[in-house]
Amino acid sequence: MASLTVTDEQVRATKSKVIQPAWVRVMHWINALAMILMILSGWQIYNASPLFDFRFPREYTLGGWLGGGLLWHFAAMWLLMINGLAYLVTGFATGRFRKKLLPITPAGVLHDVRAALTFKLGHDDLTVYNYVQRLLYAGIIVVGVLIVLSGLGMWKPVQLYYLVMLFGDYPTARYVHFFCMAAICAFLVIHVLLALLVPKSLRAMIIGR
Amino acid sequence: MAKRPFLIPGVDKRLLIKDSIKTMPDVTRRRFIAGGASLGALTLLTGCDVVDSSSAEEMLKSVSKFNDAVQAFIFNPDALAPTFPESAITKPFPFNAYYDLDDAPDISAADWKLEVRGLVDNKKSWTLDELHKLPQVTQITRHICVEGWSAIGSWTGTPLRDFLKLIGADTRAKYVWFQCADKDGYNSPLDMRSALHPQTQMTFKYANEILPRAYGFPMKIRVPTKLGFKNPKYVVSMEVTNDYKGGYWEDQGYNSFSGS
């Protein structure tokens, strides 16, 4: 009997410790897949007419040639857009964005950046994001919205000309699209590195606890 | 355009790549679409043979068709492409093809005739002089290439819909199919709705001068609501048809609608 009671308490205790709810985990990994497909096929498309004096190595592109890259890009975009929209709606509706990402104060960010650079930034409570995390996670959501808007504008510059106008003109939308991709790649590198440094955060994103 | 055109002096990188892609046998090229040769794809989808098989290709093709249907449903096919002031024109306007300018068709106006075929009342061929006498309008619009680059140009010519009316074309037909004088026989189908779009033009002049060889002398079809490869140059015939006859790039995997 006694042992049963203990088990119940354990169950309750572990339940309350859920760090990442299921919807966050599912959408996170769908987004990870969609982003990688979009980036690799996007590099293929970039290579057809580079904006800068370099091309992405062929081994890291998807689709084999421009036509294939475009097919992948315009297929994976559905995954990215639908999942991204669902994430935004759920994030706002459940109050997760407000609870997890706000407030973001300059003083808080400065303090935590300094702490991070001197390796004093703790991750004892994974349910609370520090200011650096808040800034990066909120920032990458904004970048995600920008890359989709600039991408849609480039895809349909006649039908969605107002999206193109939002960025100035078509060539500017291309640069915005590119730099958003660069920001996402930079985020990805830091994000993965930190997840590996704090493995329990990776575990939380897989099994929730 | 911030790019270095030369890898080897005298050889244009882009043309070189395009040429080498063209030398691939069709099957290889199509298999590439499925991403079979891409390390990125392999790493990503290891253990999942979807990427290696033709099922990936079929999946991508059906998504592409699905995209066409979504576009047809949510977009207005008569939406006008933005127009620009003369000051916005890109100078020089780029020459672009899968061959060098030296290999571009060199057509003599005297020998050239526009052949008209298919579902039309009057199948008479048109000389350039006859075509030049038709009412013309000018548009300054942005040409957007499937590769991503774009350029603003000034095109003058006869709205295609006026010409189709003049020859008694059956505008309920599905396509107007253009054939061109480019080497290897360029051709491209245009859906009827786009052919009847007010800005779709049989172009005879660029920047108020007779169309130079680089831009498609003697006649180009300017469709500002479509990507550049759906804007055929050096046109020699048009056919009004219900059959999908394919196109030079369309057959290689570019989406045939490719509307912007």
PDB file of N, CA and C in Angstrom, chain A residues 33 36-37 40 45 48-53 55 58-68 70-72 74-75 77-78 155-161 169-171 174-175, chain B residues 2-4 13-14 32-35 38-41 44 51 60 63-64 66-67 70-71 75-76 79-82 142 144 146-150 224-225 249 252 254 259-260:
ATOM      1  N   LEU A  33      12.522  19.720 -39.611  1.00  0.00           N
ATOM      2  CA  LEU A  33      12.576  19.040 -40.909  1.00  0.00           C
ATOM      3  C   LEU A  33      12.269  20.017 -42.045  1.00  0.00           C
ATOM      4  N   ILE A  36      15.147  22.471 -42.698  1.00  0.00           N
ATOM      5  CA  ILE A  36      16.304  21.873 -43.370  1.00  0.00           C
ATOM      6  C   ILE A  36      15.992  21.653 -44.852  1.00  0.00           C
ATOM      7  N   LEU A  37      14.791  21.171 -45.142  1.00  0.00           N
ATOM      8  CA  LEU A  37      14.405  20.989 -46.549  1.00  0.00           C
ATOM      9  C   LEU A  37      14.396  22.337 -47.277  1.00  0.00           C
ATOM     10  N   LEU A  40      18.172  23.605 -47.722  1.00  0.00           N
ATOM     11  CA  LEU A  40      18.966  22.876 -48.723  1.00  0.00           C
ATOM     12  C   LEU A  40      18.445  23.112 -50.145  1.00  0.00           C
ATOM     13  N   ILE A  45      18.500  26.783 -55.309  1.00  0.00           N
ATOM     14  CA  ILE A  45      17.911  27.866 -56.095  1.00  0.00           C
ATOM     15  C   ILE A  45      18.859  29.063 -56.136  1.00  0.00           C
ATOM     16  N   ALA A  48      21.622  29.069 -58.774  1.00  0.00           N
ATOM     17  CA  ALA A  48      21.294  29.333 -60.173  1.00  0.00           C
ATOM     18  C   ALA A  48      21.615  30.770 -60.547  1.00  0.00           C
ATOM     19  N   SER A  49      21.550  31.666 -59.576  1.00  0.00           N
ATOM     20  CA  SER A  49      21.852  33.070 -59.841  1.00  0.00           C
ATOM     21  C   SER A  49      22.279  33.714 -58.523  1.00  0.00           C
ATOM     22  N   PRO A  50      23.546  33.490 -58.142  1.00  0.00           N
ATOM     23  CA  PRO A  50      23.993  33.893 -56.804  1.00  0.00           C
ATOM     24  C   PRO A  50      23.930  35.411 -56.596  1.00  0.00           C
ATOM     25  N   LEU A  51      23.526  35.801 -55.396  1.00  0.00           N
ATOM     26  CA  LEU A  51      23.502  37.223 -55.050  1.00  0.00           C
ATOM     27  C   LEU A  51      24.907  37.704 -54.716  1.00  0.00           C
ATOM     28  N   PHE A  52      25.745  36.811 -54.236  1.00  0.00           N
ATOM     29  CA  PHE A  52      27.098  37.172 -53.818  1.00  0.00           C
ATOM     30  C   PHE A  52      28.097  36.310 -54.577  1.00  0.00           C
ATOM     31  N   ASP A  53      29.377  36.573 -54.278  1.00  0.00           N
ATOM     32  CA  ASP A  53      30.422  35.943 -55.062  1.00  0.00           C
ATOM     33  C   ASP A  53      30.743  34.532 -54.562  1.00  0.00           C
ATOM     34  N   ARG A  55      28.987  30.225 -54.274  1.00  0.00           N
ATOM     35  CA  ARG A  55      27.885  29.269 -54.416  1.00  0.00           C
ATOM     36  C   ARG A  55      27.950  28.285 -53.265  1.00  0.00           C
ATOM     37  N   ARG A  58      27.622  21.834 -53.872  1.00  0.00           N
ATOM     38  CA  ARG A  58      26.586  20.997 -54.464  1.00  0.00           C
ATOM     39  C   ARG A  58      26.098  19.902 -53.518  1.00  0.00           C
ATOM     40  N   GLU A  59      27.036  19.391 -52.688  1.00  0.00           N
ATOM     41  CA  GLU A  59      26.698  18.275 -51.788  1.00  0.00           C
ATOM     42  C   GLU A  59      25.658  18.701 -50.756  1.00  0.00           C
ATOM     43  N   TYR A  60      25.585  19.995 -50.501  1.00  0.00           N
ATOM     44  CA  TYR A  60      24.647  20.465 -49.480  1.00  0.00           C
ATOM     45  C   TYR A  60      23.411  21.103 -50.089  1.00  0.00           C
ATOM     46  N   THR A  61      23.096  20.702 -51.313  1.00  0.00           N
ATOM     47  CA  THR A  61      21.881  21.236 -51.925  1.00  0.00           C
ATOM     48  C   THR A  61      20.939  20.085 -52.229  1.00  0.00           C
ATOM     49  N   LEU A  62      19.697  20.431 -52.347  1.00  0.00           N
ATOM     50  CA  LEU A  62      18.673  19.416 -52.560  1.00  0.00           C
ATOM     51  C   LEU A  62      18.040  19.627 -53.935  1.00  0.00           C
ATOM     52  N   GLY A  63      17.789  18.544 -54.647  1.00  0.00           N
ATOM     53  CA  GLY A  63      17.043  18.669 -55.893  1.00  0.00           C
ATOM     54  C   GLY A  63      17.855  18.411 -57.153  1.00  0.00           C
ATOM     55  N   GLY A  64      19.209  18.478 -57.039  1.00  0.00           N
ATOM     56  CA  GLY A  64      20.042  18.146 -58.187  1.00  0.00           C
ATOM     57  C   GLY A  64      20.252  19.258 -59.187  1.00  0.00           C
ATOM     58  N   TRP A  65      19.219  20.001 -59.485  1.00  0.00           N
ATOM     59  CA  TRP A  65      19.360  21.161 -60.379  1.00  0.00           C
ATOM     60  C   TRP A  65      18.260  22.143 -59.993  1.00  0.00           C
ATOM     61  N   LEU A  66      18.256  23.305 -60.672  1.00  0.00           N
ATOM     62  CA  LEU A  66      17.316  24.360 -60.285  1.00  0.00           C
ATOM     63  C   LEU A  66      15.870  23.871 -60.263  1.00  0.00           C
ATOM     64  N   GLY A  67      15.473  23.154 -61.323  1.00  0.00           N
ATOM     65  CA  GLY A  67      14.079  22.693 -61.403  1.00  0.00           C
ATOM     66  C   GLY A  67      13.705  21.799 -60.228  1.00  0.00           C
ATOM     67  N   GLY A  68      14.628  20.905 -59.837  1.00  0.00           N
ATOM     68  CA  GLY A  68      14.385  20.020 -58.713  1.00  0.00           C
ATOM     69  C   GLY A  68      14.356  20.783 -57.398  1.00  0.00           C
ATOM     70  N   LEU A  70      13.486  23.834 -56.969  1.00  0.00           N
ATOM     71  CA  LEU A  70      12.218  24.580 -56.904  1.00  0.00           C
ATOM     72  C   LEU A  70      11.069  23.669 -56.482  1.00  0.00           C
ATOM     73  N   LEU A  71      11.057  22.452 -57.041  1.00  0.00           N
ATOM     74  CA  LEU A  71       9.984  21.517 -56.674  1.00  0.00           C
ATOM     75  C   LEU A  71      10.017  21.211 -55.173  1.00  0.00           C
ATOM     76  N   TRP A  72      11.227  20.955 -54.662  1.00  0.00           N
ATOM     77  CA  TRP A  72      11.358  20.689 -53.221  1.00  0.00           C
ATOM     78  C   TRP A  72      10.923  21.901 -52.403  1.00  0.00           C
ATOM     79  N   PHE A  74       8.950  24.397 -53.126  1.00  0.00           N
ATOM     80  CA  PHE A  74       7.519  24.715 -53.162  1.00  0.00           C
ATOM     81  C   PHE A  74       6.659  23.566 -52.624  1.00  0.00           C
ATOM     82  N   ALA A  75       7.295  22.441 -52.283  1.00  0.00           N
ATOM     83  CA  ALA A  75       6.573  21.373 -51.596  1.00  0.00           C
ATOM     84  C   ALA A  75       6.763  21.547 -50.090  1.00  0.00           C
ATOM     85  N   MET A  77       7.446  24.113 -48.529  1.00  0.00           N
ATOM     86  CA  MET A  77       6.895  25.371 -48.008  1.00  0.00           C
ATOM     87  C   MET A  77       5.551  25.148 -47.300  1.00  0.00           C
ATOM     88  N   TRP A  78       4.804  24.140 -47.751  1.00  0.00           N
ATOM     89  CA  TRP A  78       3.515  23.860 -47.105  1.00  0.00           C
ATOM     90  C   TRP A  78       3.725  23.393 -45.680  1.00  0.00           C
ATOM     91  N   TRP A 155       7.701  34.501 -54.783  1.00  0.00           N
ATOM     92  CA  TRP A 155       7.020  33.408 -55.499  1.00  0.00           C
ATOM     93  C   TRP A 155       5.949  33.983 -56.416  1.00  0.00           C
ATOM     94  N   LYS A 156       5.179  34.961 -55.919  1.00  0.00           N
ATOM     95  CA  LYS A 156       4.061  35.532 -56.683  1.00  0.00           C
ATOM     96  C   LYS A 156       4.145  37.058 -56.691  1.00  0.00           C
ATOM     97  N   PRO A 157       5.162  37.603 -57.335  1.00  0.00           N
ATOM     98  CA  PRO A 157       5.364  39.062 -57.263  1.00  0.00           C
ATOM     99  C   PRO A 157       4.257  39.882 -57.933  1.00  0.00           C
ATOM    100  N   VAL A 158       3.461  39.243 -58.789  1.00  0.00           N
ATOM    101  CA  VAL A 158       2.342  39.985 -59.388  1.00  0.00           C
ATOM    102  C   VAL A 158       1.122  39.892 -58.466  1.00  0.00           C
ATOM    103  N   GLN A 159       0.764  38.653 -58.119  1.00  0.00           N
ATOM    104  CA  GLN A 159      -0.418  38.452 -57.282  1.00  0.00           C
ATOM    105  C   GLN A 159      -0.239  39.071 -55.904  1.00  0.00           C
ATOM    106  N   LEU A 160       0.942  38.936 -55.333  1.00  0.00           N
ATOM    107  CA  LEU A 160       1.199  39.413 -53.967  1.00  0.00           C
ATOM    108  C   LEU A 160       2.129  40.628 -54.010  1.00  0.00           C
ATOM    109  N   TYR A 161       1.872  41.537 -54.962  1.00  0.00           N
ATOM    110  CA  TYR A 161       2.801  42.659 -55.146  1.00  0.00           C
ATOM    111  C   TYR A 161       2.901  43.500 -53.878  1.00  0.00           C
ATOM    112  N   ASP A 169      11.218  46.472 -53.204  1.00  0.00           N
ATOM    113  CA  ASP A 169      11.020  45.939 -54.554  1.00  0.00           C
ATOM    114  C   ASP A 169      11.462  44.476 -54.585  1.00  0.00           C
ATOM    115  N   TYR A 170      11.332  43.869 -55.755  1.00  0.00           N
ATOM    116  CA  TYR A 170      11.617  42.436 -55.881  1.00  0.00           C
ATOM    117  C   TYR A 170      13.061  42.074 -55.505  1.00  0.00           C
ATOM    118  N   PRO A 171      14.061  42.804 -56.052  1.00  0.00           N
ATOM    119  CA  PRO A 171      15.438  42.432 -55.689  1.00  0.00           C
ATOM    120  C   PRO A 171      15.695  42.557 -54.187  1.00  0.00           C
ATOM    121  N   ARG A 174      14.525  39.621 -52.339  1.00  0.00           N
ATOM    122  CA  ARG A 174      15.472  38.503 -52.474  1.00  0.00           C
ATOM    123  C   ARG A 174      16.574  38.588 -51.426  1.00  0.00           C
ATOM    124  N   TYR A 175      17.089  39.812 -51.233  1.00  0.00           N
ATOM    125  CA  TYR A 175      18.146  39.979 -50.223  1.00  0.00           C
ATOM    126  C   TYR A 175      17.603  39.708 -48.826  1.00  0.00           C
TER     127      TYR A 175
ATOM    128  N   ALA B   2      25.484  41.356 -58.861  1.00  0.00           N
ATOM    129  CA  ALA B   2      26.794  41.194 -58.252  1.00  0.00           C
ATOM    130  C   ALA B   2      27.271  39.766 -58.443  1.00  0.00           C
ATOM    131  N   LYS B   3      27.745  39.489 -59.604  1.00  0.00           N
ATOM    132  CA  LYS B   3      28.293  38.136 -59.771  1.00  0.00           C
ATOM    133  C   LYS B   3      29.442  38.163 -60.755  1.00  0.00           C
ATOM    134  N   ARG B   4      30.317  37.187 -60.618  1.00  0.00           N
ATOM    135  CA  ARG B   4      31.459  37.117 -61.496  1.00  0.00           C
ATOM    136  C   ARG B   4      31.105  36.193 -62.636  1.00  0.00           C
ATOM    137  N   LYS B  13      30.068  31.129 -66.747  1.00  0.00           N
ATOM    138  CA  LYS B  13      29.780  30.049 -65.794  1.00  0.00           C
ATOM    139  C   LYS B  13      28.374  29.485 -65.955  1.00  0.00           C
ATOM    140  N   ARG B  14      27.435  30.432 -66.038  1.00  0.00           N
ATOM    141  CA  ARG B  14      26.029  29.994 -66.066  1.00  0.00           C
ATOM    142  C   ARG B  14      25.741  29.161 -67.298  1.00  0.00           C
ATOM    143  N   PHE B  32      17.823  13.318 -60.799  1.00  0.00           N
ATOM    144  CA  PHE B  32      18.391  14.379 -59.982  1.00  0.00           C
ATOM    145  C   PHE B  32      17.309  15.189 -59.287  1.00  0.00           C
ATOM    146  N   ILE B  33      16.186  15.339 -59.951  1.00  0.00           N
ATOM    147  CA  ILE B  33      15.102  16.105 -59.349  1.00  0.00           C
ATOM    148  C   ILE B  33      14.734  15.496 -58.012  1.00  0.00           C
ATOM    149  N   ALA B  34      14.753  14.190 -57.973  1.00  0.00           N
ATOM    150  CA  ALA B  34      14.382  13.502 -56.746  1.00  0.00           C
ATOM    151  C   ALA B  34      15.459  13.664 -55.684  1.00  0.00           C
ATOM    152  N   GLY B  35      16.550  14.308 -56.039  1.00  0.00           N
ATOM    153  CA  GLY B  35      17.575  14.584 -55.049  1.00  0.00           C
ATOM    154  C   GLY B  35      18.457  13.395 -54.755  1.00  0.00           C
ATOM    155  N   SER B  38      22.129  14.024 -53.866  1.00  0.00           N
ATOM    156  CA  SER B  38      22.466  15.067 -52.915  1.00  0.00           C
ATOM    157  C   SER B  38      22.786  14.491 -51.545  1.00  0.00           C
ATOM    158  N   LEU B  39      23.957  14.840 -51.036  1.00  0.00           N
ATOM    159  CA  LEU B  39      24.366  14.366 -49.714  1.00  0.00           C
ATOM    160  C   LEU B  39      23.402  14.881 -48.658  1.00  0.00           C
ATOM    161  N   GLY B  40      23.012  16.136 -48.839  1.00  0.00           N
ATOM    162  CA  GLY B  40      22.075  16.724 -47.884  1.00  0.00           C
ATOM    163  C   GLY B  40      20.838  15.864 -47.748  1.00  0.00           C
ATOM    164  N   ALA B  41      20.311  15.474 -48.872  1.00  0.00           N
ATOM    165  CA  ALA B  41      19.089  14.672 -48.860  1.00  0.00           C
ATOM    166  C   ALA B  41      19.341  13.314 -48.238  1.00  0.00           C
ATOM    167  N   LEU B  44      19.771  13.501 -44.545  1.00  0.00           N
ATOM    168  CA  LEU B  44      18.520  13.877 -43.919  1.00  0.00           C
ATOM    169  C   LEU B  44      17.548  12.708 -43.846  1.00  0.00           C
ATOM    170  N   VAL B  51      13.775   9.169 -51.091  1.00  0.00           N
ATOM    171  CA  VAL B  51      14.555  10.143 -51.821  1.00  0.00           C
ATOM    172  C   VAL B  51      15.219   9.525 -53.042  1.00  0.00           C
ATOM    173  N   LEU B  60       6.699  15.010 -55.583  1.00  0.00           N
ATOM    174  CA  LEU B  60       6.980  16.424 -55.846  1.00  0.00           C
ATOM    175  C   LEU B  60       6.141  16.938 -57.000  1.00  0.00           C
ATOM    176  N   VAL B  63       2.631  17.526 -55.779  1.00  0.00           N
ATOM    177  CA  VAL B  63       2.533  18.759 -54.976  1.00  0.00           C
ATOM    178  C   VAL B  63       2.538  19.976 -55.902  1.00  0.00           C
ATOM    179  N   SER B  64       3.376  19.890 -56.953  1.00  0.00           N
ATOM    180  CA  SER B  64       3.449  20.993 -57.915  1.00  0.00           C
ATOM    181  C   SER B  64       2.091  21.209 -58.598  1.00  0.00           C
ATOM    182  N   PHE B  66      -0.761  20.302 -57.293  1.00  0.00           N
ATOM    183  CA  PHE B  66      -1.610  20.814 -56.217  1.00  0.00           C
ATOM    184  C   PHE B  66      -1.418  22.334 -56.071  1.00  0.00           C
ATOM    185  N   ASN B  67      -0.160  22.769 -56.142  1.00  0.00           N
ATOM    186  CA  ASN B  67       0.117  24.212 -56.056  1.00  0.00           C
ATOM    187  C   ASN B  67      -0.590  24.970 -57.171  1.00  0.00           C
ATOM    188  N   VAL B  70      -4.198  25.284 -56.238  1.00  0.00           N
ATOM    189  CA  VAL B  70      -4.382  26.276 -55.171  1.00  0.00           C
ATOM    190  C   VAL B  70      -4.300  27.689 -55.756  1.00  0.00           C
ATOM    191  N   GLN B  71      -3.298  27.895 -56.620  1.00  0.00           N
ATOM    192  CA  GLN B  71      -3.130  29.217 -57.231  1.00  0.00           C
ATOM    193  C   GLN B  71      -4.338  29.596 -58.068  1.00  0.00           C
ATOM    194  N   PHE B  75      -5.979  32.950 -56.646  1.00  0.00           N
ATOM    195  CA  PHE B  75      -5.465  34.142 -57.321  1.00  0.00           C
ATOM    196  C   PHE B  75      -6.352  34.590 -58.476  1.00  0.00           C
ATOM    197  N   ASN B  76      -6.258  35.876 -58.776  1.00  0.00           N
ATOM    198  CA  ASN B  76      -6.980  36.449 -59.898  1.00  0.00           C
ATOM    199  C   ASN B  76      -6.092  36.414 -61.141  1.00  0.00           C
ATOM    200  N   ALA B  79      -4.988  39.732 -62.749  1.00  0.00           N
ATOM    201  CA  ALA B  79      -4.259  40.764 -61.995  1.00  0.00           C
ATOM    202  C   ALA B  79      -3.152  41.344 -62.869  1.00  0.00           C
ATOM    203  N   LEU B  80      -2.969  42.652 -62.797  1.00  0.00           N
ATOM    204  CA  LEU B  80      -1.983  43.311 -63.643  1.00  0.00           C
ATOM    205  C   LEU B  80      -0.606  43.293 -62.986  1.00  0.00           C
ATOM    206  N   ALA B  81       0.415  43.076 -63.809  1.00  0.00           N
ATOM    207  CA  ALA B  81       1.786  43.170 -63.322  1.00  0.00           C
ATOM    208  C   ALA B  81       2.091  44.639 -63.057  1.00  0.00           C
ATOM    209  N   PRO B  82       2.855  44.944 -61.992  1.00  0.00           N
ATOM    210  CA  PRO B  82       3.202  46.345 -61.736  1.00  0.00           C
ATOM    211  C   PRO B  82       3.968  46.941 -62.926  1.00  0.00           C
ATOM    212  N   ARG B 142       8.621  44.324 -65.100  1.00  0.00           N
ATOM    213  CA  ARG B 142       9.774  43.570 -64.610  1.00  0.00           C
ATOM    214  C   ARG B 142       9.752  42.145 -65.167  1.00  0.00           C
ATOM    215  N   ILE B 144      11.096  38.550 -64.702  1.00  0.00           N
ATOM    216  CA  ILE B 144      11.651  37.778 -63.593  1.00  0.00           C
ATOM    217  C   ILE B 144      12.012  36.388 -64.086  1.00  0.00           C
ATOM    218  N   VAL B 146      13.338  32.479 -63.771  1.00  0.00           N
ATOM    219  CA  VAL B 146      13.166  31.346 -62.858  1.00  0.00           C
ATOM    220  C   VAL B 146      14.386  31.196 -61.953  1.00  0.00           C
ATOM    221  N   GLU B 147      15.546  31.709 -62.424  1.00  0.00           N
ATOM    222  CA  GLU B 147      16.766  31.618 -61.629  1.00  0.00           C
ATOM    223  C   GLU B 147      16.780  32.593 -60.461  1.00  0.00           C
ATOM    224  N   GLY B 148      15.919  33.601 -60.513  1.00  0.00           N
ATOM    225  CA  GLY B 148      15.854  34.543 -59.409  1.00  0.00           C
ATOM    226  C   GLY B 148      16.202  35.976 -59.779  1.00  0.00           C
ATOM    227  N   TRP B 149      17.059  36.153 -60.816  1.00  0.00           N
ATOM    228  CA  TRP B 149      17.398  37.537 -61.166  1.00  0.00           C
ATOM    229  C   TRP B 149      16.213  38.178 -61.891  1.00  0.00           C
ATOM    230  N   SER B 150      16.219  39.494 -61.915  1.00  0.00           N
ATOM    231  CA  SER B 150      15.131  40.183 -62.594  1.00  0.00           C
ATOM    232  C   SER B 150      15.666  41.464 -63.230  1.00  0.00           C
ATOM    233  N   PRO B 224       4.199  39.467 -68.792  1.00  0.00           N
ATOM    234  CA  PRO B 224       4.783  39.961 -67.532  1.00  0.00           C
ATOM    235  C   PRO B 224       4.244  39.242 -66.295  1.00  0.00           C
ATOM    236  N   THR B 225       3.202  38.422 -66.469  1.00  0.00           N
ATOM    237  CA  THR B 225       2.672  37.675 -65.330  1.00  0.00           C
ATOM    238  C   THR B 225       3.258  36.264 -65.258  1.00  0.00           C
ATOM    239  N   TRP B 249      11.666  23.983 -71.476  1.00  0.00           N
ATOM    240  CA  TRP B 249      12.025  23.883 -70.054  1.00  0.00           C
ATOM    241  C   TRP B 249      10.976  23.116 -69.264  1.00  0.00           C
ATOM    242  N   GLN B 252      11.624  19.604 -68.896  1.00  0.00           N
ATOM    243  CA  GLN B 252      12.751  19.249 -68.035  1.00  0.00           C
ATOM    244  C   GLN B 252      12.412  19.399 -66.553  1.00  0.00           C
ATOM    245  N   TYR B 254      10.511  22.319 -65.051  1.00  0.00           N
ATOM    246  CA  TYR B 254       9.978  23.568 -64.521  1.00  0.00           C
ATOM    247  C   TYR B 254       8.459  23.502 -64.553  1.00  0.00           C
ATOM    248  N   GLY B 259       3.352  31.017 -63.096  1.00  0.00           N
ATOM    249  CA  GLY B 259       2.815  32.370 -63.086  1.00  0.00           C
ATOM    250  C   GLY B 259       3.341  33.127 -61.890  1.00  0.00           C
ATOM    251  N   SER B 260       3.531  34.428 -62.063  1.00  0.00           N
ATOM    252  CA  SER B 260       3.990  35.201 -60.922  1.00  0.00           C
ATOM    253  C   SER B 260       2.856  36.084 -60.421  1.00  0.00           C
TER     254      SER B 260
END
